[in-house]
Amino acid sequence: MDYQLDLNESDFLNNYWQKRPVILKRGFKNFIDPISPDELAGLAMESEVDSRLVSQQDGKWQVSHGPFESYDHLGEHNWSLLVQAVNHWHEPCAALMRPFRFLPDWRIDDLMISFSVPGGGVGPHLDQYDVFIIQGTGRRRWRVGDKTPLKQHCPHPDLLQVEPFDAIIDEEMEPGDILYIPPGFPHEGYSLENALNYSVGFRAPSGRELISGFADFVLARELGSRRYNDPDIAMRDCPAAILPQELDGIRQLMLEVIDQPEQFRHWFGEFISQSRHELDIAPPEPPYQPDEIYDALQQGDKLTRLGGLRVLKIGEAVFINGEQLESVHPAALSALADKQTLSLRDFGDALDDPAFLAQLAGLVNSGYWFFNEE
Ligand code: SIN
Ligand code: CO
């Protein structure tokens, strides 16, 4: 299914993105759910899939984590099943994220799907990331408050909520409606009927994550070997004092490690192309020989990218799932980064180069791209 987003994208970026929440009424016209509640419940029974059940009775909240063995104990009210990164496991769900590629791939994270019965929801809360919440089947009332300081509390150790807030958006969403919420705006969804919601989530690294990720890279590559030196060391009254210029020197030394553009690009590409959730990797058995890949493409077979695989570009460098790919065929690599499915002509004459073909076979044999059986 090809989902078409009915949105003036530049208007959205100028007026709403990271600024204020908005309902995109019928953002998807004639919306058809890419998954059924039963299929979603089935996914939450798989050990690789990250899921949770949140329920509430008279203000008492409960959370349990998947994989689930059965749902027989659940009633008809006040619970919600939430499944993370469904785009990694279910191709039709992955298709629902593609219309959001007017925002950069590196900022897009994954698709979380919830199924809620009447009264179901996770309660009022804040998220650290932008999200588009698409209403699927059923109606659900969504309230969003302004970004003001709110007290947070944990009604259950696995649930962080905020105190009640005044709504700036309060709407019953219908299938195909989309609610965009920037980080930090309190919100809550309260189901009126059995309802499916699809959350296209974004990612925005914090300084802490970046420093920690960069430190790993520095250690792995043994960078930053230069040591502090002080040929112009100053006399001081107090031997215990660290002087401001010395602190500056230390900071300068550290910044120098970051301030190497080539290394920095390489690190960030590796860092940001890693997926935060497990991938459904199933390497082909037996592996493909490069000439079999060539023949299949010549016959018109198409290569499809594994759902959730992150493929990003910095200049001509392409990063796939945490690794930089070196190639003398930037156009072909670029096609791998840009397109969901690829056919013969997307690769141009790169396929005539045995080195590129071997590289492509490596990617297929890693389970990153596969021939679809259409
Ligand atoms: C949901 O309940 O479907 C979404 C939860 C959220 O607000 O992030
Ligand atoms: Co939320």
Short mmCIF file of C-alpha atoms and ligand atoms in Angstrom, two decimals:
data_model
loop_
_atom_site.label_atom_id
_atom_site.label_comp_id
_atom_site.label_asym_id
_atom_site.label_seq_id
_atom_site.Cartn_x
_atom_site.Cartn_y
_atom_site.Cartn_z
CA MET A 1 0.00 0.00 0.00
CA ASP A 2 1.23 3.46 -0.92
CA TYR A 3 0.17 5.95 1.74
CA GLN A 4 -0.21 9.53 0.54
CA LEU A 5 0.08 12.29 3.09
CA ASP A 6 -2.23 15.23 2.44
CA LEU A 7 0.02 17.95 3.81
CA ASN A 8 1.63 21.18 2.76
CA GLU A 9 5.06 20.13 3.92
CA SER A 10 6.87 23.47 3.89
CA ASP A 11 3.96 25.12 5.70
CA PHE A 12 4.09 22.35 8.29
CA LEU A 13 7.86 22.75 8.77
CA ASN A 14 7.61 26.53 9.07
CA ASN A 15 4.67 26.66 11.44
CA TYR A 16 4.52 23.47 13.46
CA TRP A 17 7.64 21.30 13.39
CA GLN A 18 9.24 21.52 16.86
CA LYS A 19 7.02 24.51 17.58
CA ARG A 20 3.45 23.51 18.34
CA PRO A 21 1.09 20.56 18.14
CA VAL A 22 -1.49 20.30 15.41
CA ILE A 23 -4.17 17.93 14.18
CA LEU A 24 -3.87 17.11 10.50
CA LYS A 25 -7.48 16.24 9.86
CA ARG A 26 -7.65 13.41 7.33
CA GLY A 27 -3.90 13.57 6.80
CA PHE A 28 -4.42 10.17 5.21
CA LYS A 29 -7.59 10.00 3.13
CA ASN A 30 -9.49 6.70 3.04
CA PHE A 31 -7.09 5.29 5.60
CA ILE A 32 -6.70 1.52 5.68
CA ASP A 33 -4.99 -0.09 8.66
CA PRO A 34 -1.79 -1.88 7.61
CA ILE A 35 -2.22 -4.39 10.48
CA SER A 36 -5.09 -5.92 12.46
CA PRO A 37 -5.35 -5.98 16.26
CA ASP A 38 -4.94 -9.78 16.12
CA GLU A 39 -1.72 -9.53 14.14
CA LEU A 40 -0.41 -6.90 16.55
CA ALA A 41 -1.26 -9.13 19.51
CA GLY A 42 0.56 -11.98 17.73
CA LEU A 43 3.70 -9.86 17.30
CA ALA A 44 3.67 -9.05 21.02
CA MET A 45 3.95 -12.81 21.66
CA GLU A 46 7.36 -12.92 19.95
CA SER A 47 10.38 -12.70 22.19
CA GLU A 48 12.33 -10.35 19.86
CA VAL A 49 9.52 -7.78 19.83
CA ASP A 50 9.37 -5.13 22.52
CA SER A 51 5.85 -4.68 23.90
CA ARG A 52 3.89 -3.77 27.00
CA LEU A 53 0.37 -3.85 28.36
CA VAL A 54 -0.83 -0.87 30.35
CA SER A 55 -4.08 -1.01 32.26
CA GLN A 56 -5.85 1.04 34.81
CA GLN A 57 -8.62 0.38 37.33
CA ASP A 58 -9.93 3.16 39.55
CA GLY A 59 -6.70 5.13 39.19
CA LYS A 60 -4.50 2.12 39.93
CA TRP A 61 -2.10 1.55 37.04
CA GLN A 62 -0.50 -1.71 35.99
CA VAL A 63 2.21 -2.40 33.44
CA SER A 64 3.41 -5.76 32.18
CA HIS A 65 6.03 -6.46 29.55
CA GLY A 66 5.91 -8.85 26.63
CA PRO A 67 6.33 -11.36 25.21
CA PHE A 68 2.78 -12.30 26.17
CA GLU A 69 1.45 -15.83 26.21
CA SER A 70 -2.23 -14.98 26.26
CA TYR A 71 -4.65 -12.10 26.49
CA ASP A 72 -7.47 -14.09 28.08
CA HIS A 73 -7.21 -12.27 31.40
CA LEU A 74 -8.03 -8.89 29.86
CA GLY A 75 -11.49 -7.39 30.04
CA GLU A 76 -13.22 -5.17 27.54
CA HIS A 77 -12.17 -1.89 29.13
CA ASN A 78 -9.23 0.20 30.31
CA TRP A 79 -6.20 -1.41 28.77
CA SER A 80 -3.84 -0.75 25.94
CA LEU A 81 -1.26 -2.96 24.21
CA LEU A 82 1.78 -1.06 22.89
CA VAL A 83 4.26 -2.60 20.49
CA GLN A 84 7.56 -0.93 19.57
CA ALA A 85 9.33 -0.81 16.22
CA VAL A 86 6.61 -2.70 14.36
CA ASN A 87 8.15 -1.43 11.10
CA HIS A 88 11.00 -3.87 11.75
CA TRP A 89 8.68 -6.84 11.69
CA HIS A 90 5.80 -5.99 9.41
CA GLU A 91 6.40 -4.56 5.95
CA PRO A 92 2.93 -3.01 5.43
CA CYS A 93 3.47 -1.08 8.67
CA ALA A 94 6.89 0.08 7.46
CA ALA A 95 5.11 1.57 4.42
CA LEU A 96 3.18 3.87 6.74
CA MET A 97 6.41 5.63 7.72
CA ARG A 98 7.52 6.44 4.19
CA PRO A 99 5.31 9.52 3.66
CA PHE A 100 7.20 11.11 6.56
CA ARG A 101 10.46 11.06 4.62
CA PHE A 102 10.00 14.77 3.92
CA LEU A 103 11.78 14.81 7.26
CA PRO A 104 15.31 13.36 7.18
CA ASP A 105 15.80 9.62 7.68
CA TRP A 106 18.38 10.21 10.38
CA ARG A 107 15.78 11.96 12.53
CA ILE A 108 13.09 9.32 12.04
CA ASP A 109 13.11 6.46 14.52
CA ASP A 110 10.43 3.80 14.43
CA LEU A 111 6.75 2.99 14.38
CA MET A 112 5.07 2.20 17.69
CA ILE A 113 1.55 0.81 17.46
CA SER A 114 -1.03 0.69 20.20
CA PHE A 115 -4.29 -1.15 20.41
CA SER A 116 -6.66 0.21 23.05
CA VAL A 117 -10.07 -0.85 24.25
CA PRO A 118 -12.54 1.77 25.58
CA GLY A 119 -10.97 3.67 28.46
CA GLY A 120 -7.49 2.45 27.43
CA GLY A 121 -4.39 4.65 27.32
CA VAL A 122 -1.08 5.27 29.07
CA GLY A 123 -2.33 8.35 30.91
CA PRO A 124 -1.16 11.97 30.67
CA HIS A 125 2.56 12.17 29.90
CA LEU A 126 5.35 13.94 28.03
CA ASP A 127 7.66 12.52 25.41
CA GLN A 128 11.21 13.67 24.68
CA TYR A 129 10.73 13.25 20.94
CA ASP A 130 8.52 14.53 18.17
CA VAL A 131 5.75 12.16 17.21
CA PHE A 132 3.04 11.86 14.59
CA ILE A 133 0.16 9.83 16.03
CA ILE A 134 -2.01 8.43 13.27
CA GLN A 135 -5.51 7.33 14.16
CA GLY A 136 -6.33 3.97 12.67
CA THR A 137 -9.48 2.03 13.26
CA GLY A 138 -11.78 3.35 15.99
CA ARG A 139 -12.18 6.74 17.60
CA ARG A 140 -9.95 8.06 20.34
CA ARG A 141 -10.06 11.32 22.21
CA TRP A 142 -6.72 13.08 22.25
CA ARG A 143 -5.88 15.99 24.51
CA VAL A 144 -2.67 18.02 24.25
CA GLY A 145 -1.60 20.74 26.65
CA ASP A 146 0.80 23.65 26.30
CA LYS A 147 4.49 23.23 26.99
CA THR A 148 4.57 24.47 30.55
CA PRO A 149 6.43 23.01 33.52
CA LEU A 150 4.39 20.12 34.94
CA LYS A 151 5.09 17.86 37.87
CA GLN A 152 5.92 14.30 36.87
CA HIS A 153 5.16 11.24 38.95
CA CYS A 154 5.23 7.44 38.62
CA PRO A 155 1.87 5.81 39.37
CA HIS A 156 3.73 2.57 38.57
CA PRO A 157 7.54 2.12 38.43
CA ASP A 158 7.37 1.72 34.61
CA LEU A 159 5.04 4.62 33.96
CA LEU A 160 5.94 8.30 34.06
CA GLN A 161 2.93 10.60 34.01
CA VAL A 162 2.23 14.30 34.47
CA GLU A 163 -0.38 16.04 36.56
CA PRO A 164 -3.67 17.01 34.87
CA PHE A 165 -3.24 19.78 32.31
CA ASP A 166 -5.45 22.22 30.38
CA ALA A 167 -5.95 21.26 26.78
CA ILE A 168 -4.99 23.41 23.81
CA ILE A 169 -6.12 20.55 21.56
CA ASP A 170 -9.02 18.32 22.53
CA GLU A 171 -10.38 16.25 19.72
CA GLU A 172 -11.95 12.96 18.88
CA MET A 173 -9.71 11.58 16.20
CA GLU A 174 -11.07 9.46 13.40
CA PRO A 175 -9.32 7.07 11.03
CA GLY A 176 -6.73 8.89 8.93
CA ASP A 177 -6.42 11.88 11.27
CA ILE A 178 -2.89 12.67 12.40
CA LEU A 179 -1.81 14.43 15.56
CA TYR A 180 1.66 15.97 15.52
CA ILE A 181 3.20 16.62 18.95
CA PRO A 182 6.62 18.26 19.46
CA PRO A 183 8.77 17.19 22.41
CA GLY A 184 7.60 18.27 25.85
CA PHE A 185 3.92 18.93 25.17
CA PRO A 186 1.78 16.93 27.62
CA HIS A 187 -0.78 14.66 25.99
CA GLU A 188 -3.11 11.78 26.59
CA GLY A 189 -5.18 9.50 24.43
CA TYR A 190 -8.36 8.06 25.79
CA SER A 191 -10.07 5.40 23.75
CA LEU A 192 -13.79 5.58 23.05
CA GLU A 193 -13.86 2.38 21.03
CA ASN A 194 -11.41 -0.36 20.20
CA ALA A 195 -8.73 1.70 18.51
CA LEU A 196 -5.41 1.38 16.73
CA ASN A 197 -2.89 4.22 16.86
CA TYR A 198 0.34 4.44 14.92
CA SER A 199 3.11 6.61 16.34
CA VAL A 200 5.85 7.64 13.93
CA GLY A 201 8.56 8.54 16.41
CA PHE A 202 11.66 10.65 15.92
CA ARG A 203 15.02 10.56 17.53
CA ALA A 204 17.14 13.40 18.80
CA PRO A 205 20.38 12.42 20.52
CA SER A 206 21.22 14.11 23.80
CA GLY A 207 24.65 15.54 24.55
CA ARG A 208 25.12 12.67 26.99
CA GLU A 209 24.45 10.00 24.36
CA LEU A 210 26.70 11.76 21.88
CA ILE A 211 29.62 12.11 24.28
CA SER A 212 29.25 8.51 25.36
CA GLY A 213 29.03 7.24 21.77
CA PHE A 214 31.97 9.40 20.74
CA ALA A 215 34.04 8.14 23.68
CA ASP A 216 33.48 4.55 22.49
CA PHE A 217 34.72 5.55 19.02
CA VAL A 218 37.78 7.31 20.47
CA LEU A 219 38.68 4.21 22.48
CA ALA A 220 38.06 1.76 19.62
CA ARG A 221 40.24 3.80 17.23
CA GLU A 222 42.80 4.85 19.82
CA LEU A 223 42.33 8.52 19.02
CA GLY A 224 43.24 11.39 21.29
CA SER A 225 46.74 10.27 22.20
CA ARG A 226 48.16 13.75 22.54
CA ARG A 227 48.76 14.71 26.17
CA TYR A 228 48.44 17.89 28.07
CA ASN A 229 51.62 19.98 27.98
CA ASP A 230 52.62 23.29 29.55
CA PRO A 231 55.99 24.70 28.43
CA ASP A 232 54.81 28.13 29.65
CA ILE A 233 53.63 26.95 33.05
CA ALA A 234 52.84 29.85 35.42
CA MET A 235 54.11 30.46 38.94
CA ARG A 236 51.27 30.53 41.43
CA ASP A 237 50.71 31.56 45.01
CA CYS A 238 48.69 28.52 45.90
CA PRO A 239 50.06 25.13 44.79
CA ALA A 240 46.59 23.60 45.03
CA ALA A 241 45.14 25.98 42.43
CA ILE A 242 44.26 24.94 38.89
CA LEU A 243 44.44 28.17 36.90
CA PRO A 244 41.78 29.25 34.39
CA GLN A 245 44.22 28.99 31.47
CA GLU A 246 45.03 25.43 32.54
CA LEU A 247 41.37 24.50 32.55
CA ASP A 248 41.14 26.11 29.10
CA GLY A 249 44.08 24.03 27.93
CA ILE A 250 42.38 20.83 29.10
CA ARG A 251 39.13 21.78 27.39
CA GLN A 252 41.04 22.68 24.24
CA LEU A 253 42.74 19.28 24.25
CA MET A 254 39.39 17.54 24.50
CA LEU A 255 37.76 19.70 21.82
CA GLU A 256 40.69 18.93 19.53
CA VAL A 257 39.69 15.26 19.59
CA ILE A 258 36.19 16.15 18.42
CA ASP A 259 37.40 18.79 16.01
CA GLN A 260 38.69 16.42 13.35
CA PRO A 261 36.05 16.68 10.63
CA GLU A 262 36.91 13.42 8.86
CA GLN A 263 36.82 11.34 12.06
CA PHE A 264 33.78 13.18 13.30
CA ARG A 265 31.81 12.43 10.13
CA HIS A 266 32.83 8.82 10.27
CA TRP A 267 31.82 8.52 13.91
CA PHE A 268 28.47 10.23 13.52
CA GLY A 269 27.53 8.18 10.46
CA GLU A 270 28.28 4.97 12.35
CA PHE A 271 26.54 6.17 15.48
CA ILE A 272 23.32 7.44 13.95
CA SER A 273 22.88 4.60 11.47
CA GLN A 274 22.53 2.10 14.29
CA SER A 275 19.02 0.99 14.99
CA ARG A 276 17.68 1.27 18.52
CA HIS A 277 15.61 -1.89 18.18
CA GLU A 278 16.39 -5.37 17.02
CA LEU A 279 16.21 -5.99 13.26
CA ASP A 280 14.46 -8.99 11.73
CA ILE A 281 17.66 -10.25 10.12
CA ALA A 282 17.32 -13.54 8.25
CA PRO A 283 20.41 -14.11 6.08
CA PRO A 284 19.60 -16.17 2.97
CA GLU A 285 20.54 -19.82 3.11
CA PRO A 286 22.54 -20.74 1.10
CA PRO A 287 24.19 -17.36 0.55
CA TYR A 288 24.04 -15.73 -2.89
CA GLN A 289 27.02 -15.76 -5.21
CA PRO A 290 27.65 -12.35 -6.80
CA ASP A 291 26.72 -13.66 -10.26
CA GLU A 292 23.37 -14.92 -8.92
CA ILE A 293 22.60 -11.40 -7.74
CA TYR A 294 23.54 -10.11 -11.19
CA ASP A 295 21.30 -12.68 -12.90
CA ALA A 296 18.34 -12.03 -10.62
CA LEU A 297 18.49 -8.28 -11.25
CA GLN A 298 18.87 -8.89 -15.00
CA GLN A 299 15.71 -11.01 -14.87
CA GLY A 300 13.83 -8.11 -13.36
CA ASP A 301 13.84 -9.17 -9.70
CA LYS A 302 13.90 -6.32 -7.22
CA LEU A 303 15.88 -5.85 -4.04
CA THR A 304 13.94 -4.63 -0.99
CA ARG A 305 15.48 -3.06 2.07
CA LEU A 306 14.94 -4.75 5.43
CA GLY A 307 12.37 -2.85 7.55
CA GLY A 308 14.02 -0.57 10.09
CA LEU A 309 17.49 -0.81 8.51
CA ARG A 310 19.10 2.62 8.70
CA VAL A 311 20.98 3.69 5.59
CA LEU A 312 22.35 7.22 5.75
CA LYS A 313 24.67 9.40 3.71
CA ILE A 314 27.20 12.04 4.66
CA GLY A 315 28.53 13.47 1.43
CA GLU A 316 29.36 10.42 -0.65
CA ALA A 317 29.96 8.19 2.36
CA VAL A 318 27.15 5.70 3.03
CA PHE A 319 26.53 4.20 6.45
CA ILE A 320 24.51 1.03 6.90
CA ASN A 321 23.55 -0.22 10.33
CA GLY A 322 26.57 1.27 12.08
CA GLU A 323 29.17 0.66 9.37
CA GLN A 324 30.62 2.81 6.63
CA LEU A 325 30.60 1.27 3.19
CA GLU A 326 33.51 2.18 0.95
CA SER A 327 32.79 2.19 -2.73
CA VAL A 328 33.97 3.56 -6.01
CA HIS A 329 30.32 3.73 -7.15
CA PRO A 330 28.75 6.55 -5.17
CA ALA A 331 25.66 6.76 -7.38
CA ALA A 332 24.79 3.10 -6.82
CA LEU A 333 25.42 3.40 -3.09
CA SER A 334 23.31 6.51 -3.01
CA ALA A 335 20.44 4.60 -4.62
CA LEU A 336 20.71 2.03 -1.82
CA ALA A 337 20.33 4.87 0.66
CA ASP A 338 17.45 6.61 -1.08
CA LYS A 339 15.24 3.85 -2.39
CA GLN A 340 13.15 1.25 -0.66
CA THR A 341 13.25 -1.17 -3.59
CA LEU A 342 15.84 -1.29 -6.31
CA SER A 343 15.92 -2.77 -9.73
CA LEU A 344 18.65 -3.26 -12.31
CA ARG A 345 18.70 0.31 -13.61
CA ASP A 346 19.13 1.82 -10.12
CA PHE A 347 22.63 0.37 -10.03
CA GLY A 348 23.76 1.64 -13.44
CA ASP A 349 27.08 0.26 -14.63
CA ALA A 350 28.22 -0.45 -11.05
CA LEU A 351 26.94 -4.00 -11.56
CA ASP A 352 29.63 -4.56 -14.19
CA ASP A 353 32.27 -4.06 -11.52
CA PRO A 354 32.95 -7.37 -9.72
CA ALA A 355 33.99 -5.43 -6.59
CA PHE A 356 30.63 -3.70 -6.35
CA LEU A 357 28.75 -6.90 -7.08
CA ALA A 358 30.64 -8.65 -4.29
CA GLN A 359 29.78 -5.78 -1.97
CA LEU A 360 26.11 -6.01 -2.91
CA ALA A 361 26.17 -9.78 -2.39
CA GLY A 362 27.62 -9.09 1.07
CA LEU A 363 24.68 -6.84 1.90
CA VAL A 364 22.14 -9.38 0.65
CA ASN A 365 23.92 -12.19 2.50
CA SER A 366 23.81 -10.11 5.70
CA GLY A 367 20.02 -10.03 5.34
CA TYR A 368 19.98 -6.24 4.81
CA TRP A 369 18.38 -6.43 1.36
CA PHE A 370 16.35 -9.29 -0.04
CA PHE A 371 14.69 -10.25 -3.28
CA ASN A 372 10.96 -9.99 -2.85
CA GLU A 373 8.87 -12.75 -4.25
CA GLU A 374 6.41 -10.67 -6.26
C1 SIN B 1 -0.64 5.59 22.28
O1 SIN B 1 -1.21 5.40 23.35
O2 SIN B 1 -0.97 5.08 21.20
C2 SIN B 1 0.49 6.56 22.15
C3 SIN B 1 1.12 6.84 23.41
C4 SIN B 1 1.77 8.18 23.35
O3 SIN B 1 1.11 9.16 23.58
O4 SIN B 1 2.96 8.32 23.12
CO CO B 2 3.21 10.12 24.04
#
